[in-house]
Coordinates of C-alpha atoms and ligand atoms in Angstrom, one line a residue:
M8 CA -25.6 -9.0 -2.0
A9 CA -22.1 -9.1 -2.1
Q10 CA -20.6 -10.5 1.6
L11 CA -18.1 -7.5 3.1
I12 CA -14.0 -7.4 2.8
D13 CA -13.7 -6.9 6.2
G14 CA -9.8 -5.5 6.5
K15 CA -10.1 -4.1 10.1
A16 CA -10.5 -8.1 11.2
V17 CA -8.3 -9.0 8.3
S18 CA -5.0 -6.5 9.5
Q19 CA -5.8 -6.7 12.8
R20 CA -5.0 -10.0 12.8
I21 CA -1.6 -9.5 10.9
K22 CA -0.6 -6.7 12.8
D23 CA -1.6 -9.7 16.0
E24 CA 1.0 -12.2 14.4
V25 CA 3.4 -9.9 14.1
R26 CA 3.4 -8.7 17.2
A27 CA 2.7 -12.5 18.8
E28 CA 6.7 -13.8 16.4
I29 CA 8.0 -10.1 18.0
E30 CA 7.6 -12.0 21.5
R31 CA 8.3 -15.2 20.7
D32 CA 11.9 -14.5 19.3
G33 CA 12.2 -11.1 21.2
L34 CA 13.0 -8.8 19.1
T35 CA 13.8 -5.6 18.6
V36 CA 12.4 -4.2 15.8
G37 CA 11.8 -0.4 15.1
L38 CA 11.0 1.5 12.3
A39 CA 12.2 5.6 11.1
V40 CA 9.1 7.1 10.4
V41 CA 10.3 11.3 8.5
I42 CA 7.4 13.6 7.3
V43 CA 8.3 16.7 6.1
G44 CA 6.1 19.5 6.3
N45 CA 2.9 20.3 6.7
D46 CA 0.4 17.9 5.3
P47 CA -2.8 17.6 7.3
A48 CA -2.6 14.0 5.1
S49 CA 0.3 13.0 5.8
R50 CA 0.5 13.3 9.6
V51 CA -2.6 11.2 9.9
Y52 CA -0.8 8.1 7.5
V53 CA 2.3 9.3 11.2
N54 CA 0.1 8.7 13.5
N55 CA -1.5 6.2 12.4
K56 CA 1.9 4.2 11.5
K57 CA 2.7 4.8 15.2
K58 CA -0.1 3.4 16.4
A59 CA 0.0 0.3 14.4
C60 CA 3.6 0.8 15.0
E61 CA 2.7 0.2 19.7
M62 CA 0.0 -2.6 18.4
C63 CA 3.1 -4.7 17.1
G64 CA 5.8 -4.1 19.7
I65 CA 7.8 -2.0 16.9
K66 CA 9.7 1.1 18.5
S67 CA 8.7 4.0 16.0
Y68 CA 11.5 6.9 15.7
E69 CA 9.5 10.1 14.1
Y70 CA 11.9 12.1 12.1
A71 CA 9.2 15.7 11.8
L72 CA 10.7 18.2 9.9
P73 CA 10.4 21.3 8.6
E74 CA 8.9 22.3 5.1
E75 CA 12.0 24.7 4.0
T76 CA 14.1 20.8 5.0
T77 CA 16.5 20.8 1.6
E78 CA 16.8 17.2 -0.2
N79 CA 20.5 17.0 0.7
E80 CA 19.2 17.7 4.3
L81 CA 16.9 14.7 3.9
R82 CA 19.2 12.4 2.7
E83 CA 22.3 12.6 4.9
L84 CA 19.5 12.0 7.6
V85 CA 18.3 8.7 5.4
R86 CA 22.0 8.1 4.9
T87 CA 22.1 7.9 8.8
L88 CA 18.9 5.8 9.3
N89 CA 20.5 3.7 6.4
D90 CA 24.0 3.4 9.4
D91 CA 22.0 2.9 12.2
P92 CA 21.6 -0.6 13.9
N93 CA 18.3 -0.2 15.8
V94 CA 16.6 1.4 12.5
N95 CA 15.5 -1.8 10.5
G96 CA 12.9 0.0 8.5
I97 CA 12.5 3.4 6.8
L98 CA 9.4 5.1 5.9
V99 CA 9.8 8.9 4.4
Q100 CA 6.2 9.5 3.9
L101 CA 5.5 10.7 0.2
P102 CA 4.4 13.8 -1.2
L103 CA 7.3 15.1 -0.4
P104 CA 7.3 18.9 -0.6
K105 CA 8.0 20.5 -4.4
H106 CA 11.2 21.4 -4.1
I107 CA 12.6 17.7 -3.2
T108 CA 12.8 14.9 -5.8
E109 CA 11.1 11.7 -4.8
K110 CA 12.8 9.4 -6.1
K111 CA 15.7 10.8 -4.9
I112 CA 14.8 10.3 -1.6
I113 CA 13.9 6.9 -2.7
K114 CA 16.8 6.3 -4.2
T115 CA 19.4 6.8 -0.8
I116 CA 17.0 4.3 1.6
S117 CA 18.4 1.2 2.0
P118 CA 16.9 -1.7 -0.3
K119 CA 17.4 -3.7 2.6
K120 CA 14.7 -1.2 5.2
D121 CA 12.9 -0.2 2.4
V122 CA 9.4 -1.4 3.8
D123 CA 7.7 -0.3 0.8
A124 CA 8.8 -1.6 -1.7
F125 CA 9.1 2.0 -3.4
H126 CA 13.6 1.6 -4.2
A127 CA 13.7 0.3 -7.8
E128 CA 15.9 -2.6 -6.5
N129 CA 13.1 -3.9 -5.2
V130 CA 10.6 -3.2 -7.3
G131 CA 12.8 -4.7 -9.8
R132 CA 12.8 -8.7 -7.9
I133 CA 8.9 -7.8 -6.6
V134 CA 9.2 -7.9 -11.3
I135 CA 11.5 -11.1 -11.4
G136 CA 9.3 -12.9 -8.6
N137 CA 13.1 -12.6 -5.9
Y138 CA 11.4 -10.4 -3.6
A139 CA 11.9 -9.6 0.1
F140 CA 9.4 -6.8 1.0
L141 CA 6.3 -6.9 -0.8
P142 CA 5.1 -2.7 -1.6
C143 CA 2.3 -2.4 1.3
T144 CA -1.3 -1.7 -0.2
P145 CA -0.8 -4.6 -3.5
A146 CA 0.2 -6.7 -0.4
G147 CA -2.8 -5.6 1.2
V148 CA -5.3 -6.3 -2.1
M149 CA -3.8 -9.5 -1.5
E150 CA -4.2 -10.4 1.6
L151 CA -7.6 -9.8 1.2
I152 CA -8.8 -11.6 -2.0
H153 CA -7.4 -14.0 -0.1
S154 CA -9.4 -13.6 3.2
T155 CA -12.7 -14.4 0.4
G156 CA -10.9 -17.4 -0.1
T157 CA -10.9 -17.3 -4.0
D158 CA -8.6 -18.8 -6.1
V159 CA -6.8 -16.5 -7.9
A160 CA -5.2 -18.8 -11.0
G161 CA -6.9 -18.9 -13.7
K162 CA -9.2 -15.4 -13.1
E163 CA -9.6 -12.7 -15.4
C164 CA -7.9 -9.7 -13.4
V165 CA -8.4 -5.9 -14.2
V166 CA -6.8 -3.5 -12.5
I167 CA -7.4 0.2 -12.9
G168 CA -4.9 2.3 -12.4
R169 CA -1.1 1.6 -13.0
S170 CA 0.8 3.6 -10.8
N171 CA 4.5 3.2 -9.7
I172 CA 3.1 3.1 -5.7
V173 CA -0.3 0.9 -6.1
G174 CA -1.2 0.0 -9.9
K175 CA 1.3 -1.5 -11.5
P176 CA 2.2 -3.1 -8.8
M177 CA -1.0 -4.9 -7.8
A178 CA -1.1 -5.9 -11.7
M179 CA 2.8 -8.4 -11.0
L180 CA 1.1 -9.6 -7.7
L181 CA -2.0 -11.4 -9.6
L182 CA 0.3 -12.1 -12.2
H183 CA 2.1 -14.5 -10.1
E184 CA -0.4 -16.1 -8.5
N185 CA -1.9 -17.3 -12.0
A186 CA -4.0 -14.7 -12.9
T187 CA -4.9 -13.1 -16.4
V188 CA -4.3 -9.6 -15.8
T189 CA -5.3 -6.5 -17.5
I190 CA -4.1 -3.5 -16.5
C191 CA -6.5 0.2 -17.6
H192 CA -5.8 3.9 -17.3
S193 CA -6.4 7.1 -18.8
H194 CA -6.5 6.4 -22.6
T195 CA -7.8 3.0 -22.4
K196 CA -10.9 2.3 -25.0
D197 CA -14.2 1.3 -23.6
L198 CA -14.0 1.0 -20.1
A199 CA -16.6 -0.5 -19.0
A200 CA -15.9 -3.3 -21.6
V201 CA -13.0 -4.5 -20.2
C202 CA -14.0 -4.3 -16.8
R203 CA -16.6 -6.0 -16.7
R204 CA -14.7 -9.0 -18.1
A205 CA -13.3 -8.8 -14.2
D206 CA -13.5 -12.1 -12.0
I207 CA -11.4 -10.0 -9.9
L208 CA -11.6 -5.9 -10.5
V209 CA -9.2 -4.3 -8.3
S210 CA -9.5 0.1 -8.9
A211 CA -7.0 2.7 -7.9
V212 CA -7.4 5.6 -9.9
G213 CA -8.9 8.6 -6.6
K214 CA -12.3 9.8 -7.7
A215 CA -15.0 8.8 -6.2
D216 CA -17.8 7.6 -8.1
F217 CA -15.7 5.7 -10.8
V218 CA -16.3 2.4 -10.8
T219 CA -20.6 1.8 -11.2
A220 CA -22.5 -1.4 -11.5
D221 CA -22.5 -1.2 -15.4
M222 CA -19.0 -1.9 -15.2
V223 CA -18.8 -4.6 -13.1
K224 CA -19.1 -8.5 -14.2
E225 CA -22.4 -10.2 -11.7
G226 CA -21.0 -11.7 -9.1
A227 CA -17.5 -10.2 -9.3
V228 CA -14.6 -9.4 -6.2
V229 CA -14.2 -5.8 -6.7
I230 CA -11.5 -3.8 -4.3
D231 CA -11.1 -0.3 -3.8
V232 CA -8.3 1.3 -3.1
G233 CA -9.3 4.8 -4.0
M234 CA -9.4 7.3 -1.4
N235 CA -10.8 9.5 -1.8
R236 CA -13.8 12.7 -0.5
N237 CA -17.4 13.1 -1.6
A238 CA -19.3 16.4 -1.7
E239 CA -20.1 16.6 1.6
N240 CA -15.6 15.4 2.8
K241 CA -16.5 11.8 3.7
L242 CA -13.9 9.6 3.1
C243 CA -14.9 7.0 0.0
G244 CA -13.3 5.2 -2.4
D245 CA -14.0 5.0 -6.1
V246 CA -16.5 1.9 -6.5
K247 CA -20.3 3.9 -6.2
F248 CA -20.7 1.2 -3.5
D249 CA -24.8 1.3 -3.2
E250 CA -24.8 0.3 -7.0
V251 CA -22.0 -2.1 -7.1
E252 CA -22.2 -4.1 -4.1
P253 CA -25.5 -5.9 -4.9
K254 CA -24.2 -7.7 -8.0
A255 CA -20.4 -8.3 -7.2
S256 CA -19.7 -11.6 -5.0
F257 CA -17.1 -9.7 -2.1
I258 CA -16.5 -6.5 -1.8
T259 CA -13.7 -3.6 0.0
P260 CA -15.7 -0.4 2.1
V261 CA -14.2 2.8 2.4
P262 CA -12.6 3.5 5.0
G263 CA -12.4 -0.2 6.5
G264 CA -10.8 -2.0 3.4
V265 CA -7.8 -1.7 2.0
G266 CA -6.6 1.4 4.1
P267 CA -5.8 -0.4 7.3
M268 CA -4.4 -2.8 5.8
T269 CA -1.6 -1.1 4.5
I270 CA 0.1 -0.5 7.5
A271 CA -1.0 -3.9 8.9
M272 CA 1.3 -5.2 6.1
L273 CA 3.6 -2.5 6.7
M274 CA 4.3 -3.7 10.0
K275 CA 5.1 -7.1 8.7
N276 CA 7.7 -5.5 5.8
T277 CA 9.1 -4.1 9.2
L278 CA 9.0 -7.2 11.0
M279 CA 11.0 -9.1 7.8
A280 CA 13.0 -6.0 6.9
K281 CA 14.7 -7.1 11.3
R282 CA 15.2 -10.9 9.8
L283 CA 16.7 -9.8 6.7
Q284 CA 19.1 -7.9 8.0
S285 CA 20.0 -10.7 11.7
K286 CA 20.7 -13.0 8.8
Ligands
LIG5 P1 -2.4 8.0 -9.6 O1 -0.2 8.0 -9.1 O2 -3.3 9.2 -9.5 O3 -3.0 7.1 -10.3 C1 -4.5 7.3 -10.8 C2 -4.1 6.3 -12.3 O4 -5.3 6.4 -12.7 C3 -3.2 6.5 -13.1 O5 -2.9 4.8 -14.0 C4 -4.2 7.1 -13.9 O6 -4.4 6.6 -15.2 C5 -5.6 6.4 -14.2 N1 -6.8 7.7 -14.0 C6 -6.9 8.5 -13.9 N2 -8.6 8.4 -14.7 C7 -8.9 7.4 -14.7 C8 -10.2 7.4 -16.7 N3 -10.7 8.6 -16.6 N4 -9.4 6.0 -17.2 C9 -8.3 5.7 -16.4 N5 -8.0 5.4 -15.5 C10 -8.1 6.4 -15.3 O7 -2.7 7.3 -7.7 P2 -2.1 6.1 -6.7 O8 -1.8 6.5 -6.1 O9 -1.6 4.9 -7.5 O10 -3.6 6.3 -5.7 C11 -4.6 5.9 -6.5 C12 -5.8 6.0 -5.0 O11 -5.2 4.8 -4.8 C13 -7.0 7.0 -4.9 O12 -7.4 7.5 -4.5 C14 -4.7 6.7 -3.7 O13 -4.9 8.1 -2.7 C15 -5.4 5.6 -2.9 N6 -4.6 5.0 -2.3 C16 -4.5 4.2 -1.1 C17 -3.9 4.1 -0.3 C18 -4.4 3.1 0.7 O14 -3.8 2.9 1.9 N7 -6.4 2.2 0.4 C19 -2.7 3.3 -0.4 C20 -2.5 4.4 -1.6 C21 -3.3 4.9 -2.4 P3 -2.6 7.9 -16.5 O15 -1.7 6.7 -15.9 O16 -2.8 7.4 -17.5 O17 -3.4 9.1 -15.4

């Protein structure tokens, strides 16, 4: 039987630490949250981020723009926020409507306020190990792994998924902690055999019931980044939990695993941005 990794508890600890630091040092910290259009999932994420800001004593500034906002209008808003001293972090909720090129918007965000760590400058810093911000989801996963007491150094780690926001930076963070890392994707041959090598298996695919028991080594730490809807429209991860859980030593549930960590790390990054800008 695996031990459940309690993402809610770990994320609460991080948010409490952020709040305590802000109160202790009497800081005024602000996060701008920009949402374009009416995507219901994005609306939920934005509301959760605003709630977390309140919890941490961070002031949130919401900019809810209509679907037909042009790329230039959005870039203009980002530039204004770059120059606003009350705003320490800028988060543009993705995905954006199709007529707006996400890359261009991300490039417009000042790297010092890029609390998602998506800007090419921050990505490059992560690769060379000289970073300020870490991308929220992979950084949250590292916190969850640490919470199990697992020493990552020398471990075989397999990451399924190679997206810029999860898979690739996830692999980098594991590498920085001296793991032996394999990244898998849709062209990987004999995925199950590769995954069975993993002492730590991180799945970021986005398909329900994708990771089955035959892909998991006995005693592995299993981290499920996936956020999917099953046939009953219930939130679920990538891992077929009931059959994988008995084989794992530690496993994240969905919901209540990686999800809350992403927001907690965003709060941590926003405080870090404030510190950087005060230097
Ligand atoms: P993404 O950009 O769609 O990437 C999915 C990755 O999975 C791709 O690299 C893809 O490979 C790989 N993949 C797809 N089918 C595969 C297969 N049959 N075998 C092996 N690899 C396969 O997704 P993402 O943005 O990284 O997100 C992944 C999941 O994490 C989603 O469910 C998302 O909702 C969730 N997520 C959760 C959080 C959170 O806070 N909990 C945050 C971000 C994302 P190719 O590159 O070859 O296509």
